[in-house]
XYZ file of C-alpha atoms in Angstrom:
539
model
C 0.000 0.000 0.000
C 2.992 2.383 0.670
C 4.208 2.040 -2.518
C 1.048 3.237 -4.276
C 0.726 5.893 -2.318
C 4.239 6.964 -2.985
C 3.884 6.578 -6.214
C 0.463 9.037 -6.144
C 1.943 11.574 -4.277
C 5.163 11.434 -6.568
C 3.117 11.680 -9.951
C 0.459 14.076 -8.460
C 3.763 16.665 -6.995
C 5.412 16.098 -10.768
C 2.187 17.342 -12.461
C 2.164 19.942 -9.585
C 5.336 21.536 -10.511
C 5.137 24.286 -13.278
C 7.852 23.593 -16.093
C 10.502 26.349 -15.942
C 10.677 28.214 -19.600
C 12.800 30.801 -20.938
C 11.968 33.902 -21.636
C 10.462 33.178 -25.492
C 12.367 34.803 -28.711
C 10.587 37.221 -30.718
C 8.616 36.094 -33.764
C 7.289 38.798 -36.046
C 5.169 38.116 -39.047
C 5.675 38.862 -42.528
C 3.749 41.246 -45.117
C 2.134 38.007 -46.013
C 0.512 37.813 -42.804
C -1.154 41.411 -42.905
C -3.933 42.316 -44.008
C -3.496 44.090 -47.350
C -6.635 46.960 -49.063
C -5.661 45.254 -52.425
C -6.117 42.047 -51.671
C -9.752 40.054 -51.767
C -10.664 38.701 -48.750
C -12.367 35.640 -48.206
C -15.541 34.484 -45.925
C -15.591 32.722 -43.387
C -18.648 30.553 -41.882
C -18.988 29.202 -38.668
C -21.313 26.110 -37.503
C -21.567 23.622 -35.084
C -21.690 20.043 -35.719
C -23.014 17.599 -32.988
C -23.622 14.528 -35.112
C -20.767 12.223 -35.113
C -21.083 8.630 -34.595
C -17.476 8.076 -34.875
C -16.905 10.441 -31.410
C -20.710 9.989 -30.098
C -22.317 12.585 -28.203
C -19.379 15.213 -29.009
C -20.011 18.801 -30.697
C -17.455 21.074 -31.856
C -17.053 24.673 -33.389
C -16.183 24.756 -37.180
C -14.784 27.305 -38.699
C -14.571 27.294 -43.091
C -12.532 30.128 -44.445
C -13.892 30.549 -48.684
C -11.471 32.498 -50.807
C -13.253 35.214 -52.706
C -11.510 33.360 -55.780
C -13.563 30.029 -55.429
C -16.348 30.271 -58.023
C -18.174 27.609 -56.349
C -18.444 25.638 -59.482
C -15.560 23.410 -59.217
C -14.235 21.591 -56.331
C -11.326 23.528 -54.268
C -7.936 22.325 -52.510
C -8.766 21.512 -48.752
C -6.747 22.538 -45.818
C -7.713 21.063 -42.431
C -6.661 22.277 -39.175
C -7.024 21.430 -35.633
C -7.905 23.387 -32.893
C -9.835 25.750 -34.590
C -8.342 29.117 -36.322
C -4.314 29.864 -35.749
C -1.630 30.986 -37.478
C -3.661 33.955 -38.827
C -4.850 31.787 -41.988
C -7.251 33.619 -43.164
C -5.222 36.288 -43.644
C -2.667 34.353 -44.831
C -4.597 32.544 -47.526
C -6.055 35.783 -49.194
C -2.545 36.893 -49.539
C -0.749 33.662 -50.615
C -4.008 32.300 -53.380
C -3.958 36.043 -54.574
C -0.321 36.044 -55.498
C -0.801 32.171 -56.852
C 2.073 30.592 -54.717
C -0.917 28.648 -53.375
C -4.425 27.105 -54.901
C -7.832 27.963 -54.309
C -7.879 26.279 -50.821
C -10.881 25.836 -49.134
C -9.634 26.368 -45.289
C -11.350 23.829 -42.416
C -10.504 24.483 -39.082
C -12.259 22.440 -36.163
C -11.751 22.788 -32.377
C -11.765 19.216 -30.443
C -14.723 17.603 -29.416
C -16.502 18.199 -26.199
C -19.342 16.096 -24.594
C -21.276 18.475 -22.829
C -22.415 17.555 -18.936
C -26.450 16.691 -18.532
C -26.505 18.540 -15.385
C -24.034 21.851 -16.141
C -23.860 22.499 -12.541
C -22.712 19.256 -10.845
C -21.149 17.719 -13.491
C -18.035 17.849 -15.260
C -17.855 18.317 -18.976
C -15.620 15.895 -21.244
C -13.056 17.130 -23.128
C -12.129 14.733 -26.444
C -8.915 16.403 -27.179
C -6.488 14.223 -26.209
C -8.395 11.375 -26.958
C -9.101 12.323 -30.293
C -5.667 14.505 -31.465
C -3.044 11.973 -29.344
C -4.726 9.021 -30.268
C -3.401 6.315 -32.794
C -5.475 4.851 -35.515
C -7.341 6.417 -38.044
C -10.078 7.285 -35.587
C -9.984 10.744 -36.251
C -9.389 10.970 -40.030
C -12.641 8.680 -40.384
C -13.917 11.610 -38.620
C -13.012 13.981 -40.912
C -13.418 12.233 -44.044
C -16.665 10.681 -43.202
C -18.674 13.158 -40.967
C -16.971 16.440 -41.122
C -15.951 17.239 -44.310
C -19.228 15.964 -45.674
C -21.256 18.781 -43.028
C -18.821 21.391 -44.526
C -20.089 20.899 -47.804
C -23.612 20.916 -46.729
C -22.858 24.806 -46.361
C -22.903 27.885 -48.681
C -21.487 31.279 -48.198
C -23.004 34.639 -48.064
C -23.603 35.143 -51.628
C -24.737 31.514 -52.734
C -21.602 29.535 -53.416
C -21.675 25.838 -52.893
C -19.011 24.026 -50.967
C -17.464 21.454 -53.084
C -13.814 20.055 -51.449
C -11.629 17.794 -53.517
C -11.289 14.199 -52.689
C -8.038 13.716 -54.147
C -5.314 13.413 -50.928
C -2.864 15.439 -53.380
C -5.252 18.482 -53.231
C -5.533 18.479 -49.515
C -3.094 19.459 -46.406
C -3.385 18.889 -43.186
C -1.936 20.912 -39.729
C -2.109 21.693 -36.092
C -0.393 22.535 -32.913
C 0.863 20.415 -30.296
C -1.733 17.503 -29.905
C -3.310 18.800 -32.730
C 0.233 18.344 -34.784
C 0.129 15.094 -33.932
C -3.204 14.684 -35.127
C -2.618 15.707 -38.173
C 0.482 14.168 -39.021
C -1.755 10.276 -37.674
C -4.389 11.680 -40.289
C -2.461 11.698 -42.874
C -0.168 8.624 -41.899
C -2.743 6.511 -41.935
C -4.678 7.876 -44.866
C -2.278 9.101 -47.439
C -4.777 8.612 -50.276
C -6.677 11.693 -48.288
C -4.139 14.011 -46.926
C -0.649 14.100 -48.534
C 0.568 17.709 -47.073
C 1.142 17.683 -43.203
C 2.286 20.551 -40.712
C 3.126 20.577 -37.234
C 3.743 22.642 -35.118
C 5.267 21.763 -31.303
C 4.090 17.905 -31.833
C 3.137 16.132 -29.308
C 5.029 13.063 -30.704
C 5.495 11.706 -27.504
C 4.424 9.145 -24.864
C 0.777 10.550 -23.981
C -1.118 8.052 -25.908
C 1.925 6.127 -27.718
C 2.639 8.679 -30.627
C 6.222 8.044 -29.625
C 6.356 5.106 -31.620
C 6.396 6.790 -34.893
C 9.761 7.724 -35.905
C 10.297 4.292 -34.836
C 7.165 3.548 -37.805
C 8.693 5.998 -40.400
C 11.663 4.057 -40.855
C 9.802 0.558 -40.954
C 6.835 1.125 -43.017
C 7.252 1.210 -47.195
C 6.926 4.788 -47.847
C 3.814 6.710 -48.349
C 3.318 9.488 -50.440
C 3.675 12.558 -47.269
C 5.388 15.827 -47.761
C 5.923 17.374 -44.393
C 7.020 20.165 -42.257
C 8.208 20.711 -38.979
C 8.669 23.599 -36.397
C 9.863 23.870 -33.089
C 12.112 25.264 -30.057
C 14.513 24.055 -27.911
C 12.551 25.448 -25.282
C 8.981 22.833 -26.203
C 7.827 21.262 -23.044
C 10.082 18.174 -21.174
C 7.637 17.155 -19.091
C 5.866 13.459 -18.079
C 5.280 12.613 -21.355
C 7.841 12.933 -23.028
C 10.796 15.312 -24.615
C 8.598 17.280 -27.448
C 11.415 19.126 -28.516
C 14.412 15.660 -29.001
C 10.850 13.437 -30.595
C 10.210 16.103 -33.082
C 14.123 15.775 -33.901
C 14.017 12.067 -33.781
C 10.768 11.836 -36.309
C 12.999 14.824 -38.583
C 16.028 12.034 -38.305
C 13.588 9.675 -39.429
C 12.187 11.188 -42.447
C 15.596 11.895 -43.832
C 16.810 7.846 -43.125
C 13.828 6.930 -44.803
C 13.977 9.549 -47.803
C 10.798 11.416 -47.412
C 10.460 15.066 -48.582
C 10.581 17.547 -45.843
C 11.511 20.590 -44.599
C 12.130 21.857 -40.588
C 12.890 25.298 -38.791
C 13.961 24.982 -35.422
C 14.216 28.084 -33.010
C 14.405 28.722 -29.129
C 10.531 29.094 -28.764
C 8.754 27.126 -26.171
C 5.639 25.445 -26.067
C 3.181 28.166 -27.788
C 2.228 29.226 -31.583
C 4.683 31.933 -31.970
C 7.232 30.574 -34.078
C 4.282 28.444 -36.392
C 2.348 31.724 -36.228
C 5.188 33.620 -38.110
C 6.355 30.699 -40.460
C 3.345 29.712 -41.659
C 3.347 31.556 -45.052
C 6.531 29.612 -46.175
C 5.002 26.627 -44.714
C 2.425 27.081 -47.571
C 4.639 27.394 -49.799
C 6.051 24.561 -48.970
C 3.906 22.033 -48.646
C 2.016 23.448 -52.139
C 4.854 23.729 -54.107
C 4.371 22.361 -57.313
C 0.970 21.004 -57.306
C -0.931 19.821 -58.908
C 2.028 17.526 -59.634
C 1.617 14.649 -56.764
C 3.842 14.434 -53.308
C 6.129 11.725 -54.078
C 6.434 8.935 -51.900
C 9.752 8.301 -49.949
C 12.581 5.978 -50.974
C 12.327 3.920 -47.932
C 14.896 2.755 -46.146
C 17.774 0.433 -47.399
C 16.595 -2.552 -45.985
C 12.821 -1.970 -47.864
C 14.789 -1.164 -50.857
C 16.140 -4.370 -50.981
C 12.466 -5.604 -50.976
C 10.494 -3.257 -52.927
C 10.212 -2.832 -56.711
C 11.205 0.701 -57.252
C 8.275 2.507 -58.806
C 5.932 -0.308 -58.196
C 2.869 -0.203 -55.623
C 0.239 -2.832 -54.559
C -1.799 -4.414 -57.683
C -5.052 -6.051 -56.941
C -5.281 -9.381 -58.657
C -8.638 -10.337 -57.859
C -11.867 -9.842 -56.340
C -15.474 -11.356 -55.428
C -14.723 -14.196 -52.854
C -16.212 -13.862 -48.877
C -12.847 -14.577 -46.875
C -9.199 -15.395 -48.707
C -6.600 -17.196 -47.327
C -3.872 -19.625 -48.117
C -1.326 -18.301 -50.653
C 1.373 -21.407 -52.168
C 2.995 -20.876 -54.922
C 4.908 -24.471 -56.702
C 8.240 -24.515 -58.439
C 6.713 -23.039 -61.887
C 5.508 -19.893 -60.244
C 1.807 -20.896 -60.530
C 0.017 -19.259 -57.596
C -2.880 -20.634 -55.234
C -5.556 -19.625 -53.107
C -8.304 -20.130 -51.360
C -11.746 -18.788 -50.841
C -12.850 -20.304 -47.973
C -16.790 -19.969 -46.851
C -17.293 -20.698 -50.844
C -14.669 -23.848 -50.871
C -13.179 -22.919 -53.861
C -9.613 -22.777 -54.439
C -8.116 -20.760 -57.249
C -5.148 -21.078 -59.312
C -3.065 -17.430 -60.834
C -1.514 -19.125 -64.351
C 2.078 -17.912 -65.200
C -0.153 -15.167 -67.920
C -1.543 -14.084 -64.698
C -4.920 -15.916 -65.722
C -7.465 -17.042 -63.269
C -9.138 -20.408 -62.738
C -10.836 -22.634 -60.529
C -8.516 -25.384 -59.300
C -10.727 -27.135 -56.817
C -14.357 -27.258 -56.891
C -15.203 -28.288 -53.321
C -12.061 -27.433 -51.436
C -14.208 -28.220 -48.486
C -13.663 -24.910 -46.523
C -9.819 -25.301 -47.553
C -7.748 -22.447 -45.134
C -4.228 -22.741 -45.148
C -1.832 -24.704 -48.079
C 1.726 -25.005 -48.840
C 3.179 -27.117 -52.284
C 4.957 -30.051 -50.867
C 8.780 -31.495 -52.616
C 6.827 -33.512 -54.175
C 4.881 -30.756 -56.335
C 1.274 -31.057 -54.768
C -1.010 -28.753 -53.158
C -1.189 -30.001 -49.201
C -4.052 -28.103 -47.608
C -5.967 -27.695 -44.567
C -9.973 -28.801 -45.381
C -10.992 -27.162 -42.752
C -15.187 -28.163 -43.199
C -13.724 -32.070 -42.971
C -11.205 -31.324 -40.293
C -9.111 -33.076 -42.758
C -5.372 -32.391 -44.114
C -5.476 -33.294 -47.888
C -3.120 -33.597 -50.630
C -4.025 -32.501 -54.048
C -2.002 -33.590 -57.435
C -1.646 -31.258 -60.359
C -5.124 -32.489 -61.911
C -6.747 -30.985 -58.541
C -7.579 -34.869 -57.058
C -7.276 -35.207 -53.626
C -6.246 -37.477 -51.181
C -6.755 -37.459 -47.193
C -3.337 -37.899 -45.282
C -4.430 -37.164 -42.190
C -7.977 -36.430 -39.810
C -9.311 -35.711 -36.368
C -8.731 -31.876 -36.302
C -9.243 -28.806 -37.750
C -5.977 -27.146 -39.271
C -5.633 -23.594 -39.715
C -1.909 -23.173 -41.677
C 0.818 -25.676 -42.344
C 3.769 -26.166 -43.951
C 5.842 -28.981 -45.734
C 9.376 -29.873 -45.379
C 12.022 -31.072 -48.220
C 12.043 -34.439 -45.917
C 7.876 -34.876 -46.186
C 7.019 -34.111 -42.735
C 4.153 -31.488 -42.069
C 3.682 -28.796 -39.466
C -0.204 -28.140 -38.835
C -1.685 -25.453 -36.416
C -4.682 -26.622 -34.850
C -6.163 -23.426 -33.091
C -8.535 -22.796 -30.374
C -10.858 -22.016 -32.562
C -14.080 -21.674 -29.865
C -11.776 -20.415 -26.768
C -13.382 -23.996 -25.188
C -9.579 -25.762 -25.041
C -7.719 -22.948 -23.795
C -4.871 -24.128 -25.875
C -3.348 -24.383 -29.271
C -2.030 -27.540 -30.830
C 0.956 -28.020 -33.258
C 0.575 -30.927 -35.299
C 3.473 -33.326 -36.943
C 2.740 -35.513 -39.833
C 5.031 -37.749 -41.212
C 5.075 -39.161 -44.300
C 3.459 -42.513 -43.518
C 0.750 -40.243 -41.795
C 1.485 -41.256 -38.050
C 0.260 -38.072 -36.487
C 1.401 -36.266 -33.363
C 1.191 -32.949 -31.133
C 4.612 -31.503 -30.807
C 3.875 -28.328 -29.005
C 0.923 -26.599 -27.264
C 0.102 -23.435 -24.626
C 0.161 -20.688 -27.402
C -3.446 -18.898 -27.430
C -4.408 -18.881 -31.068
C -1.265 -20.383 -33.193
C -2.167 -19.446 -37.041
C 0.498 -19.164 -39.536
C 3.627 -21.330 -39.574
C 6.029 -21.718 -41.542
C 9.930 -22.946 -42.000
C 13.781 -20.966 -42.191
C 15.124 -21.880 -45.422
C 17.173 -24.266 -44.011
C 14.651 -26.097 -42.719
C 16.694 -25.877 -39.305
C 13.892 -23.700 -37.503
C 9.871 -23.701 -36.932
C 8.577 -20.159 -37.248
C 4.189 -19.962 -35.416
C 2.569 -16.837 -35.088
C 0.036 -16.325 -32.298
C -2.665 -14.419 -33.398
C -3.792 -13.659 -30.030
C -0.466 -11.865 -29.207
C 2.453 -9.931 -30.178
C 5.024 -12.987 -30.798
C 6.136 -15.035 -33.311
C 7.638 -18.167 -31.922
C 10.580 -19.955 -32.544
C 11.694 -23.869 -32.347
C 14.546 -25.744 -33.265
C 13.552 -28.801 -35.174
C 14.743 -31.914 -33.875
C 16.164 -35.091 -36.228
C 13.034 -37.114 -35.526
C 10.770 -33.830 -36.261
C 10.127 -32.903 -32.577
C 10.112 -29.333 -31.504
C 12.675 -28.220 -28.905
C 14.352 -24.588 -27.513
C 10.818 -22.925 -27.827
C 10.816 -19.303 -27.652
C 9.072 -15.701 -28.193
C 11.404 -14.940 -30.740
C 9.643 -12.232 -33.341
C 8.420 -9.063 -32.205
C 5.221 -7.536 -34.441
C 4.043 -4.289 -33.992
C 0.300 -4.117 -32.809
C -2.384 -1.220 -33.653
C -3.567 0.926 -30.930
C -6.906 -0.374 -31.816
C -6.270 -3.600 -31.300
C -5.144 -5.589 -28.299
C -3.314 -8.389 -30.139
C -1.105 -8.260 -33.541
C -3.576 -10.533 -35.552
C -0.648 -11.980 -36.984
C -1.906 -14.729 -40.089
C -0.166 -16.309 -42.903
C 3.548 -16.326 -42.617
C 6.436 -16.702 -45.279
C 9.950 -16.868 -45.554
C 12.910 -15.799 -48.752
C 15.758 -16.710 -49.594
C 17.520 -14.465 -47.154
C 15.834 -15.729 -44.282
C 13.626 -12.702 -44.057
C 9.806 -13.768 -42.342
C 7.027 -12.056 -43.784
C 4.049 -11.826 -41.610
C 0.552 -11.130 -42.244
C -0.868 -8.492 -39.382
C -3.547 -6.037 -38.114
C -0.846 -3.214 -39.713
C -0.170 -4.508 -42.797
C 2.618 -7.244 -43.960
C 5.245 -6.943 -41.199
C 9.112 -7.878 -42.425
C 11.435 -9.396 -39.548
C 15.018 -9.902 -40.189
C 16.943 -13.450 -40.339
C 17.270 -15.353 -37.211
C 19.590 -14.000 -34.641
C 22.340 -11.632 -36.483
C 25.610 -11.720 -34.879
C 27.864 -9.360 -32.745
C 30.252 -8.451 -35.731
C 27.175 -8.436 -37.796
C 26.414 -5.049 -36.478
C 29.800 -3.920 -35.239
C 32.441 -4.901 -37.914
C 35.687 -6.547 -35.892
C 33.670 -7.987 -32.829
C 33.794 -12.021 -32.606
């Protein structure tokens, strides 16, 4: 009990104590942020919107700033901020779109949330800021996209004009200050098809709800198409959460390793909107230079280079079935999958052709080619482990549970996971099956083992729990037994998710595991690098 209340007292005298800050350096504004006679000024209309489902029972002030030069006809550039009106945009937008260093931007700017108290007088109102601007996900551009944006178009100005915003992420920025910084730059993070242009301003890029992670993120991911800049002062807060002023150097750090376009100013300001106020105009500049030609996606870093197809993004191949799963490929380069509520199991021809392979695959799941050139898959509506030939005739090698992945070895023995699939066992079961079909449970105790699969050597047994945040690790034994088991991967997990959701697994050449998540296809490097691996001359 001592300990917790030590631990109150000490957190509750931290928050207490006022952070010391230096006297703050002087930040005067440009010509570009006066108001100018010559220059047309544009409207501004202010409503309130209360009908979000996304944050329920929230309203908000919303602020739309219409340059004179929008005709009302055709749809305009978007710029969203948080936090309502700052860095004198208004202003700043008549003087930049009448000069033509910036488009006809239709300005957006939203204060956070609030749920109002039912009885004003004995009850405390709830604020959504931090919950909505610190959060992770893509809880808040949903918001936008879905709910706000949508009521902003639903008004007209003075004289008549309709609202009509682009949809294209190239025509639309995004900005804020402190939390909402951070906002912005999660907005368009995890929807660069909708913002593409990102400002911040004193970021809260630290450890109030986990935005810490993402400089960590920005090297990892592939790159996304994000031009972005940064300002802030040596004197930004240091406080509980975090070091604003090192993280918004770290995620700078980051965006050069990874070769993303971006520009920074850093001063001696502190935690305020002084230094954004008076850069702002060059921000613009900035972050609409050259449009309409698109923001360019970064280069990545080396290790995704060595991956990634230069030039080359994500192709859809096909479409129409209920739930997919199961990707094998054979030694030709011939493709497979299932569809598995339908039972049908496809094959992609080397012309990239599509055709049923297997009529009744019987809820077929997971399937790996086997040395011997047929399709070994998991019939998951038999509870059944079935070999196909090249013809698509099957044969049963195996019964008595329902698989979920597997994998085959050069030597003809099979891995199968055998999930908990009704939480009623408590357990997971690894299955071995030999080539005369004995079967046998080498390994249980992880929660919900899924994908599985084998180091190129064949030395190594890689299972994902899909119920967790591991991928685990065995040594495979002579006689095919599993031994030296350990929590050997590490996957990232969303914050809206408790658990990594980690599915199908592969490995390359290299040794490189590529796992199917919650956050997209995760990459984990070769088992174990050694010391002079990283440091060159260590044993």
């Amino acid at each position: 009990m001592k300990r917790f209340l030590l631990l109150a007292l000490s957190l509750a005298t931290l928050l207490a104590v006022p952070v010391s800050r230096a006297a703050e350096p002087d930040y005067p504004v440009s010509e570009d942020s006066k108001v100018h006679d010559n220059v047309p000024k544009g409207d501004l209309i202010k409503f309130d919107f209360a009908q979000s489902k996304i944050f329920p029972g929230t309203t908000r002030e919303v602020t739309v700033y219409v340059p004179k030069q929008y005709d009302g006809k055709k749809p305009a550039c978007v710029y969203m901020n948080q936090d309502g009106v700052q860095w004198n945009a208004p202003v700043v937008f008549d003087n930049l779109i009448a000069k033509g260093e910036m488009p006809v931007t239709i300005g957006v700017f939203a204060k956070p949330g609030v749920v109002k108290a039912l009885d004003g007088n004995a009850a405390l109102d709830r604020y959504n800021r931090s919950y909505e601007y610190d959060g992770m996900g893509d809880g808040y551009a949903r918001f936008v996209l879905d709910e706000l944006l949508p009521a902003v178009e639903q008004q007209t100005t003075s004289d008549g004009r309709k609202i009509i915003l682009s949809k294209n992420g190239n025509d639309r920025a995004i900005g804020g200050s402190s939390s909402g910084a951070i906002c912005a730059f999660i907005a368009a993070w995890e929807r660069p098809d909708a913002f593409t242009r990102v400002f911040t301003s004193v970021c809260t890029m630290v450890g109030l709800r986990g935005a810490n992670v993402y400089p960590i993120l920005v090297r990892k991911y592939e790159p996304k198409p994000i031009r972005i800049f940064q300002v802030d002062g040596s004197h930004d807060n240091n406080i509980y959460g975090g070091d604003w002023w090192m993280a918004n150097q770290e995620l700078e750090r980051s965006l050069t390793f990874a070769g993303y376009e971006h520009d920074h100013v850093w001063g001696e300001g502190g935690h305020s909107g002084k230094q954004g106020t008076a850069l702002f105009p060059d921000v613009m500049r900035f972050l609409w230079k050259g449009w309409p030609e698109p923001v360019k996606a970064g280069a990545g870093s080396p290790q995704l280079q060595e991956i990634l197809i230069p030039g080359e993004g994500w192709q859809q191949v096909w479409e129409g079935g209920k739930f997919t799963e199961g990707m094998a490929s054979n030694a030709q380069g011939e493709v497979f999958f299932n569809d598995v509520p339908n039972s049908k199991t496809y094959k992609i021809a080397l012309d990239g052709k599509i055709a049923e392979f297997i009529a009744d695959s019987k809820r077929g799941d997971g399937q790996a080619v086997g040395p011997d050139g047929k399709l070994y898959a998991c019939a998951g509506g038999a509870q059944q482990i079935v070999a196909y030939d090249e013809k698509g005739q099957g044969k049963v090698i195996a019964e008595g549970f329902r698989g979920n992945d597997l994998v085959v070895l050069h030597n003809g023995n099979i891995y199968v996971t055998d999930p908990d699939w009704d939480g009623t066992k408590r357990s997971s079961n690894v299955w071995l099956i030999k080539p005369d079909g004995t079967k046998t449970v080498v390994d249980t105790g992880l929660k919900f083992c899924n994908g599985i699969t084998a180091s190129p050597d064949q030395s190594l047994l890689y299972v994902d729990d899909t119920k967790s945040h591991w991928v685990y690790s065995y040594q495979i034994q002579p006689d095919g037994t599993l031994k030296d088991k350990q929590r050997y991967f590490h996957l990232h997990v969303p914050d809206t998710a408790d658990d990594s959701g980690a599915d199908g697994m592969e490995v390359d050449n290299a040794g490189r595991l590529y796992v199917v998540t919650r956050m997209g296809l995760q990459v984990c490097d070769q088992a174990g690098l050694r010391a002079k691996d990283y440091f060159p001359g260590s044993p």
